[in-house]
């Protein structure tokens, strides 16, 4: 498969506090919120009990296999972390190239070897932390049909953003402590906090209509946008009225009524 670390080559994923990752499998969309993927041992956040964690919002309940999703995300995070560490290492080496050469003594070479061992040990420690990341089921409104999962992802992102950072960190802390006790976690449910009622099916339908309206405006070129596809290709099929857009090798189609 493609090297997905290229997607974030100009961004430090492990320095982000929260990552919002839409997931699709079997035509069903869900949302994963990755919390503090780069938290370090000895940091203030880690001392508070926080650690890297994933909250998973599924508007159909348990359609996606969370264990499988956790494995895919953990593998991606580890790959990003290793790529970032290697870029940082190469940049450091380039900055210090002026001190290299045949005249260097054995003591300097020995110190470099020790630093390299410490660097690799630190990377492996962080890799283990990411491989062991937990995924927690998060309460979310249930769709009452078979096609509003994508709308729910958008609405869940909007609701979660209202919790950042304090309330979201509190939810992760509670989930981690519950998991430490060996109990099943369900974030945002119980204790007077029921996020499964964030919005109703009527609101989902209304939001779908709003999004559909905006997409049709894009097709009619009645609104302007600075968003462009990777290949900047798009066309309207005058026969069917369908809008076709290409982004890399992916093709998207919007049907007009």
Short mmCIF file of C-alpha atoms in Angstrom, two decimals, residues 98-246:
data_model
loop_
_atom_site.label_atom_id
_atom_site.label_comp_id
_atom_site.label_asym_id
_atom_site.label_seq_id
_atom_site.Cartn_x
_atom_site.Cartn_y
_atom_site.Cartn_z
CA UNK A 98 30.72 21.04 10.15
CA UNK A 99 32.22 19.13 13.05
CA UNK A 100 32.68 15.84 11.23
CA UNK A 101 35.80 14.55 9.52
CA UNK A 102 38.88 12.37 9.85
CA UNK A 103 40.29 14.47 12.68
CA UNK A 104 37.59 13.55 15.16
CA UNK A 105 38.80 11.62 18.20
CA UNK A 106 37.54 8.28 19.49
CA UNK A 107 35.93 9.92 22.52
CA UNK A 108 33.68 12.03 20.30
CA UNK A 109 32.74 8.96 18.27
CA UNK A 110 31.95 7.07 21.48
CA UNK A 111 29.70 9.86 22.72
CA UNK A 112 27.82 9.86 19.43
CA UNK A 113 27.22 6.13 19.66
CA UNK A 114 25.81 6.52 23.17
CA UNK A 115 23.55 9.36 22.03
CA UNK A 116 22.32 7.19 19.16
CA UNK A 117 21.52 4.34 21.54
CA UNK A 118 19.58 6.71 23.81
CA UNK A 119 17.74 8.16 20.80
CA UNK A 120 16.67 4.74 19.54
CA UNK A 121 15.67 3.62 23.04
CA UNK A 122 13.45 6.69 23.37
CA UNK A 123 11.85 5.99 19.98
CA UNK A 124 11.10 2.37 20.93
CA UNK A 125 9.57 3.53 24.22
CA UNK A 126 7.27 5.92 22.35
CA UNK A 127 6.45 3.22 19.78
CA UNK A 128 5.38 0.86 22.56
CA UNK A 129 3.16 3.56 24.05
CA UNK A 130 1.44 4.08 20.68
CA UNK A 131 1.09 0.35 19.99
CA UNK A 132 -0.64 -0.01 23.37
CA UNK A 133 -3.06 2.88 22.78
CA UNK A 134 -6.59 2.13 23.96
CA UNK A 135 -9.79 2.76 22.06
CA UNK A 136 -12.93 3.69 24.00
CA UNK A 137 -16.51 3.50 22.80
CA UNK A 138 -18.04 6.97 22.91
CA UNK A 139 -21.71 7.76 23.24
CA UNK A 140 -23.20 9.29 20.10
CA UNK A 141 -26.70 9.81 18.67
CA UNK A 142 -28.00 6.86 16.65
CA UNK A 143 -29.05 7.33 13.05
CA UNK A 144 -32.46 5.91 12.21
CA UNK A 145 -31.66 5.14 8.59
CA UNK A 146 -28.88 3.67 6.49
CA UNK A 147 -27.39 6.81 4.98
CA UNK A 148 -26.79 9.49 7.64
CA UNK A 149 -23.48 8.14 8.99
CA UNK A 150 -21.42 10.76 7.13
CA UNK A 151 -23.62 13.58 8.43
CA UNK A 152 -23.21 12.17 11.96
CA UNK A 153 -19.41 12.27 11.59
CA UNK A 154 -19.58 15.99 10.76
CA UNK A 155 -21.99 16.74 13.60
CA UNK A 156 -19.96 14.70 16.08
CA UNK A 157 -16.81 16.65 15.19
CA UNK A 158 -18.67 19.91 15.85
CA UNK A 159 -19.95 18.68 19.22
CA UNK A 160 -16.57 17.29 20.33
CA UNK A 161 -14.87 20.59 19.47
CA UNK A 162 -17.11 22.24 22.06
CA UNK A 163 -15.51 20.00 24.72
CA UNK A 164 -11.87 20.77 23.89
CA UNK A 165 -9.69 20.72 25.81
CA UNK A 166 -10.72 20.43 29.48
CA UNK A 167 -13.95 18.43 29.25
CA UNK A 168 -12.55 16.10 26.61
CA UNK A 169 -9.44 15.41 28.71
CA UNK A 170 -11.66 14.74 31.72
CA UNK A 171 -13.63 12.19 29.69
CA UNK A 172 -10.43 10.46 28.57
CA UNK A 173 -9.11 10.38 32.15
CA UNK A 174 -12.31 8.74 33.41
CA UNK A 175 -12.20 6.20 30.59
CA UNK A 176 -8.55 5.32 31.24
CA UNK A 177 -9.15 4.87 34.96
CA UNK A 178 -12.15 2.66 34.27
CA UNK A 179 -10.10 0.58 31.83
CA UNK A 180 -7.29 0.31 34.41
CA UNK A 181 -9.84 -1.24 36.77
CA UNK A 182 -10.67 -3.82 34.12
CA UNK A 183 -14.15 -2.48 33.40
CA UNK A 184 -15.70 -1.73 30.01
CA UNK A 185 -15.61 1.94 29.07
CA UNK A 186 -18.42 3.99 27.53
CA UNK A 187 -17.41 7.65 27.26
CA UNK A 188 -20.15 10.26 27.57
CA UNK A 189 -22.82 7.98 29.00
CA UNK A 190 -24.05 8.03 32.57
CA UNK A 191 -23.36 10.29 35.50
CA UNK A 192 -25.75 12.91 34.14
CA UNK A 193 -23.71 13.18 30.95
CA UNK A 194 -25.59 11.62 28.03
CA UNK A 195 -23.99 12.58 24.73
CA UNK A 196 -26.14 10.08 22.87
CA UNK A 197 -28.72 12.90 22.88
CA UNK A 198 -26.47 15.56 21.37
CA UNK A 199 -28.83 15.92 18.40
CA UNK A 200 -31.94 14.27 16.97
CA UNK A 201 -32.73 12.46 13.74
CA UNK A 202 -34.66 15.54 12.65
CA UNK A 203 -31.51 17.63 13.09
CA UNK A 204 -29.50 15.06 11.10
CA UNK A 205 -31.98 15.33 8.24
CA UNK A 206 -31.90 19.12 8.39
CA UNK A 207 -28.10 19.14 8.29
CA UNK A 208 -28.06 16.74 5.34
CA UNK A 209 -30.36 19.14 3.45
CA UNK A 210 -28.10 22.11 4.27
CA UNK A 211 -24.99 20.25 3.07
CA UNK A 212 -26.75 19.11 -0.09
CA UNK A 213 -27.74 22.70 -0.85
CA UNK A 214 -24.17 23.96 -0.46
CA UNK A 215 -22.76 21.17 -2.64
CA UNK A 216 -25.23 21.98 -5.40
CA UNK A 217 -24.17 25.63 -5.24
CA UNK A 218 -20.59 24.47 -5.79
CA UNK A 219 -21.70 22.52 -8.85
CA UNK A 220 -23.63 25.49 -10.19
CA UNK A 221 -20.61 27.73 -9.51
CA UNK A 222 -22.87 30.13 -7.59
CA UNK A 223 -20.45 30.27 -4.66
CA UNK A 224 -16.68 30.57 -4.72
CA UNK A 225 -14.22 28.41 -2.83
CA UNK A 226 -10.44 28.14 -2.54
CA UNK A 227 -10.66 24.35 -2.15
CA UNK A 228 -9.10 22.46 -5.05
CA UNK A 229 -8.71 18.77 -5.79
CA UNK A 230 -5.26 17.23 -6.07
CA UNK A 231 -5.50 17.24 -9.85
CA UNK A 232 -7.87 20.22 -10.05
CA UNK A 233 -10.15 18.26 -12.40
CA UNK A 234 -13.91 18.47 -12.39
CA UNK A 235 -16.75 18.53 -14.85
CA UNK A 236 -20.52 18.54 -15.13
CA UNK A 237 -22.18 15.85 -17.25
CA UNK A 238 -24.74 17.91 -19.18
CA UNK A 239 -26.68 14.78 -20.08
CA UNK A 240 -27.26 13.51 -16.54
CA UNK A 241 -26.54 16.67 -14.57
CA UNK A 242 -24.04 14.79 -12.42
CA UNK A 243 -20.97 16.56 -11.09
CA UNK A 244 -17.72 14.57 -11.32
CA UNK A 245 -14.65 15.57 -9.32
CA UNK A 246 -11.26 13.81 -9.26
#
